[in-house]
PDB file of C-alpha atoms in Angstrom:
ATOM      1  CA  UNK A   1      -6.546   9.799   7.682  1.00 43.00           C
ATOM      2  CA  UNK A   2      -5.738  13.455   8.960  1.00 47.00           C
ATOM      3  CA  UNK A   3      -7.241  16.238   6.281  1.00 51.00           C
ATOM      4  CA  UNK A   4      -4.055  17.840   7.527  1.00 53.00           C
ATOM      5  CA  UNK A   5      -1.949  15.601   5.543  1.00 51.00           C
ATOM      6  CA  UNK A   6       0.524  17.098   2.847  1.00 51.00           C
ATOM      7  CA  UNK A   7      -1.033  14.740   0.151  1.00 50.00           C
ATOM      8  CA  UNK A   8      -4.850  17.187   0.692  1.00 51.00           C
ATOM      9  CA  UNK A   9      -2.689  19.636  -0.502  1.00 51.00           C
ATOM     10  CA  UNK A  10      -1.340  18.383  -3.620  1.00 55.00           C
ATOM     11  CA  UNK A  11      -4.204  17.452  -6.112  1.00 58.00           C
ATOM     12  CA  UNK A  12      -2.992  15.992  -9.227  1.00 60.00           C
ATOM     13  CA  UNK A  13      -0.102  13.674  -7.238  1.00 61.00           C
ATOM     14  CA  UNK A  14      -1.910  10.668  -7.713  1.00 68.00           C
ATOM     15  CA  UNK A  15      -4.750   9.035  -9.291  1.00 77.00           C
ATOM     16  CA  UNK A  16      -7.386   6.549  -8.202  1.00 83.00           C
ATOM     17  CA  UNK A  17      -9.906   4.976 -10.795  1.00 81.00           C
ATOM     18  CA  UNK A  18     -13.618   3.555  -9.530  1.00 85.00           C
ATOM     19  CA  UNK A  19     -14.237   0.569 -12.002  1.00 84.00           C
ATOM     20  CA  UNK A  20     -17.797   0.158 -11.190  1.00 72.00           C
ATOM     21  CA  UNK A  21     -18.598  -3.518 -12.842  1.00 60.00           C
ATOM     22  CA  UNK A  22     -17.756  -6.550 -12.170  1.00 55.00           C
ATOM     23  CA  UNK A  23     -19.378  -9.099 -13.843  1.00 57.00           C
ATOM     24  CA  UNK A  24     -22.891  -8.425 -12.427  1.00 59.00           C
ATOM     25  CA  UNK A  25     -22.124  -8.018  -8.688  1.00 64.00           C
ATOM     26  CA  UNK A  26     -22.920  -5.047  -7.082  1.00 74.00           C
ATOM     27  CA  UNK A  27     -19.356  -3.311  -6.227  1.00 83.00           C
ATOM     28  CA  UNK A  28     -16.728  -1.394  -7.349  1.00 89.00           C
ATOM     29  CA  UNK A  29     -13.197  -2.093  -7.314  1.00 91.00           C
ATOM     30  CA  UNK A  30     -10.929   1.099  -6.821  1.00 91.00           C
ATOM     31  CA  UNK A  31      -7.256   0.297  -9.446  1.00 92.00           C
ATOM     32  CA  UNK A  32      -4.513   1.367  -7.013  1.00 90.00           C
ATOM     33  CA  UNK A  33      -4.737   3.316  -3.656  1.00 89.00           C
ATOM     34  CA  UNK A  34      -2.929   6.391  -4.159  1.00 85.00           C
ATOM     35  CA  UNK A  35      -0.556   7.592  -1.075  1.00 85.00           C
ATOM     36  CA  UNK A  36      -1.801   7.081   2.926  1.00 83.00           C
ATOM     37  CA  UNK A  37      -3.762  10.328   2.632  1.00 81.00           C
ATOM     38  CA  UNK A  38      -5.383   9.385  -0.440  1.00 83.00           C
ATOM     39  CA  UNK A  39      -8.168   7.504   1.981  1.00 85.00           C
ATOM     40  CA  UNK A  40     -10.080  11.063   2.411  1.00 86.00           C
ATOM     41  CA  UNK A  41     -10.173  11.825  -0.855  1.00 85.00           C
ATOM     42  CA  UNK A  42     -11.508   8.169  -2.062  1.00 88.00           C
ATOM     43  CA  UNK A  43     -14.145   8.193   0.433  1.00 90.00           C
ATOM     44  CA  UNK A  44     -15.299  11.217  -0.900  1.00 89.00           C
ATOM     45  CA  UNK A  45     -14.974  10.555  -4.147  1.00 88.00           C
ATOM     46  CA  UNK A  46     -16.727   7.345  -4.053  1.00 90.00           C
ATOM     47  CA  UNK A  47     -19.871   8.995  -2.015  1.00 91.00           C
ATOM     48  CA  UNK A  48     -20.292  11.988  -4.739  1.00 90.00           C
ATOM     49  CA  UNK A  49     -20.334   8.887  -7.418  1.00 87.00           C
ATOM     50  CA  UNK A  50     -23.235   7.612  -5.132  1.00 88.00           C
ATOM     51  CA  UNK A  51     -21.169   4.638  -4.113  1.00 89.00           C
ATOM     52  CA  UNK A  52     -20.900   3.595  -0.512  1.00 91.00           C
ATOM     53  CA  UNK A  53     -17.644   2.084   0.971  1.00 92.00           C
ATOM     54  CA  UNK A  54     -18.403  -1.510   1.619  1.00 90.00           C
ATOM     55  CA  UNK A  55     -19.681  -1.678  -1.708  1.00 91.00           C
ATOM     56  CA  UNK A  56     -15.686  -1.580  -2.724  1.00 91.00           C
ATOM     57  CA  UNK A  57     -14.940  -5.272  -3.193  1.00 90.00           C
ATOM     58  CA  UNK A  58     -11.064  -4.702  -4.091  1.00 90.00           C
ATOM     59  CA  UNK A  59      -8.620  -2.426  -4.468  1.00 91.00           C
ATOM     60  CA  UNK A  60      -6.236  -3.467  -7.420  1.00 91.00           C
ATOM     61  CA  UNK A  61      -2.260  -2.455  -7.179  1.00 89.00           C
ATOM     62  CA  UNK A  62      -0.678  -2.065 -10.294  1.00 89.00           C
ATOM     63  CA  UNK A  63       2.501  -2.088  -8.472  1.00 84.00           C
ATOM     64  CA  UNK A  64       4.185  -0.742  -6.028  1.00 81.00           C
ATOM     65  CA  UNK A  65       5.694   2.289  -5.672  1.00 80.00           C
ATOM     66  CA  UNK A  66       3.834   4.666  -3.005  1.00 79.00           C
ATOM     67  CA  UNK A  67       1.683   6.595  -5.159  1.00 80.00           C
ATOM     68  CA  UNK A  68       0.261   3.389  -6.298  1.00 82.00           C
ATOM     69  CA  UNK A  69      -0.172   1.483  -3.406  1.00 82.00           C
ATOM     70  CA  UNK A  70       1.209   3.196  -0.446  1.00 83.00           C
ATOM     71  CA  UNK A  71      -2.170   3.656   0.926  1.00 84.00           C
ATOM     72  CA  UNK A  72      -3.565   0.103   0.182  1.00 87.00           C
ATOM     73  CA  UNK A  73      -4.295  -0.164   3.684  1.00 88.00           C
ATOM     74  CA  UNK A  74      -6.072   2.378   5.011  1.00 87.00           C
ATOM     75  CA  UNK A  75      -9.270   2.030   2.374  1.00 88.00           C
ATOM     76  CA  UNK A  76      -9.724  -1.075   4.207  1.00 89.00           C
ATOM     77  CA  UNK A  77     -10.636   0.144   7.346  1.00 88.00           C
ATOM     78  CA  UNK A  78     -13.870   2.019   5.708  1.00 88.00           C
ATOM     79  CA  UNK A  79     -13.733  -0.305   2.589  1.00 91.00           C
ATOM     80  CA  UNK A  80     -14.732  -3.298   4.660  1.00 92.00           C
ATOM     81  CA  UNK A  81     -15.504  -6.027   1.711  1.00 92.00           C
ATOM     82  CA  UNK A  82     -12.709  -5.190   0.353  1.00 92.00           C
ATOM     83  CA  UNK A  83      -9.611  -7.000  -0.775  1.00 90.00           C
ATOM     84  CA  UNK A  84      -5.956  -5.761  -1.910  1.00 90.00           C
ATOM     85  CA  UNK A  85      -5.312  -7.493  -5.452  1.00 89.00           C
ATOM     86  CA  UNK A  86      -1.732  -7.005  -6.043  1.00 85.00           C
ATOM     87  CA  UNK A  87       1.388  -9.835  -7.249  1.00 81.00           C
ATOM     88  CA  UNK A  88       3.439 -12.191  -4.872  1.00 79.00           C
ATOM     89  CA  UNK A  89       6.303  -9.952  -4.331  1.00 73.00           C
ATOM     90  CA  UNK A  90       3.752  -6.639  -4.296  1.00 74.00           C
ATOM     91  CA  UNK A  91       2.355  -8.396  -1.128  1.00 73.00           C
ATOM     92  CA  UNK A  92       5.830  -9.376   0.466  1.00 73.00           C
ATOM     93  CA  UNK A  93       6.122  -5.395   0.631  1.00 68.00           C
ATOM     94  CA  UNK A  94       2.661  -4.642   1.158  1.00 70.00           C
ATOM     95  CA  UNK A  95       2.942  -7.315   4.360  1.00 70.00           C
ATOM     96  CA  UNK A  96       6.152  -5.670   5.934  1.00 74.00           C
ATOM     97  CA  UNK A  97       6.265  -2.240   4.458  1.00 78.00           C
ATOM     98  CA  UNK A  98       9.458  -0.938   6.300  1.00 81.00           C
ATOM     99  CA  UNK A  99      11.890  -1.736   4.065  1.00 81.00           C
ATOM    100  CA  UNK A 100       9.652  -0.242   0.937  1.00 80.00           C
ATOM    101  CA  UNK A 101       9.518   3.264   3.047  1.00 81.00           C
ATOM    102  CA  UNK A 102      13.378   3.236   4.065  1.00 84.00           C
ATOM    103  CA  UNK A 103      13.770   2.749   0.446  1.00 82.00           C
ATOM    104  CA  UNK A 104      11.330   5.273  -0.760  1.00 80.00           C
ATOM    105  CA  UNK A 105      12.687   7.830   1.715  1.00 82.00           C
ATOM    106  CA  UNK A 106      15.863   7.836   0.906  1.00 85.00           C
ATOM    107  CA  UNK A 107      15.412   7.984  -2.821  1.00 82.00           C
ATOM    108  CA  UNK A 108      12.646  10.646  -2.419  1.00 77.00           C
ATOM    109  CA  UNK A 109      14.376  12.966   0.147  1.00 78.00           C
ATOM    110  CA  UNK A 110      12.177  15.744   1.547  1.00 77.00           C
ATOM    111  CA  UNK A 111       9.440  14.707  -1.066  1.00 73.00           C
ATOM    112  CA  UNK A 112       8.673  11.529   0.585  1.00 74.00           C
ATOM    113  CA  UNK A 113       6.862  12.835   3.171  1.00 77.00           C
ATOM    114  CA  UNK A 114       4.035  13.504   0.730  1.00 75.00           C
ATOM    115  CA  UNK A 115       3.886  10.279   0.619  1.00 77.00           C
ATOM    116  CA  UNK A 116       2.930  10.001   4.239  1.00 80.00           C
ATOM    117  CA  UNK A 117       3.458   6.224   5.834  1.00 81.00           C
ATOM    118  CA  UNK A 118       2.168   2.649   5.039  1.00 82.00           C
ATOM    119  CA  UNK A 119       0.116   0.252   7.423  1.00 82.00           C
ATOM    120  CA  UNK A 120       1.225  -3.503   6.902  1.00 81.00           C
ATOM    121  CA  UNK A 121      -2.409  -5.479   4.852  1.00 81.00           C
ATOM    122  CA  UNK A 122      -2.502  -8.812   5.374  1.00 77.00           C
ATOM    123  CA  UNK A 123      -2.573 -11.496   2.599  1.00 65.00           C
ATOM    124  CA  UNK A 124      -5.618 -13.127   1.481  1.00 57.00           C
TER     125      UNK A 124
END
């Protein structure tokens, strides 16, 4: 993702935790994704914490509104063990994410662009 992107300049908007064990595997899963520019900022994150991107094994959406999960997809392009953990009707959205970002744009008005855009993920 662009370090140009509105999001860089905005810390604070959303939050991404690292839960680091899972039940003796070596990983970490990341709970939600933050926004589309969020990716930058996890990457980072995750290498000053000494933990390297493919050891992310899933990225867990609490639900979805964009500051959640509107990024879900990008982490997966560096994050590549990694799965999206998120409901039935979560995915629908996550899937075909035009409808979620008409929505969220019109509610949001001219602070949806900090929200930047969604890729579709694909169901596991």
């Amino acid at each position: 993702m662009d370090d140009r992107h509105p999001y860089r300049r905005c810390p604070g908007f959303a939050t991404v935790y690292v839960l680091h064990v899972l039940r003796g595997e070596k990983g970490c899963a990341l709970f939600d994704s933050g926004v589309s520019g969020s990716v930058v900022s996890i990457i980072e994150g995750l290498e000053a914490a000494g933990i390297a991107p493919d050891e992310a094994l899933n990225i867990i959406v609490s639900h979805i509104h964009l500051d959640h999960a509107g990024g879900a997809g990008y982490p997966l392009k560096e994050m590549l063990n990694a799965r999206v953990v998120i409901t039935d009707i979560g995915m629908e959205s996550k899937m075909n994410p035009e409808r979620l970002l008409k929505s969220a744009r019109r509610v949001g008005g001219a602070l949806s662009s900090l929200y930047g855009d969604m890729i579709p993920i694909e169901k596991w």
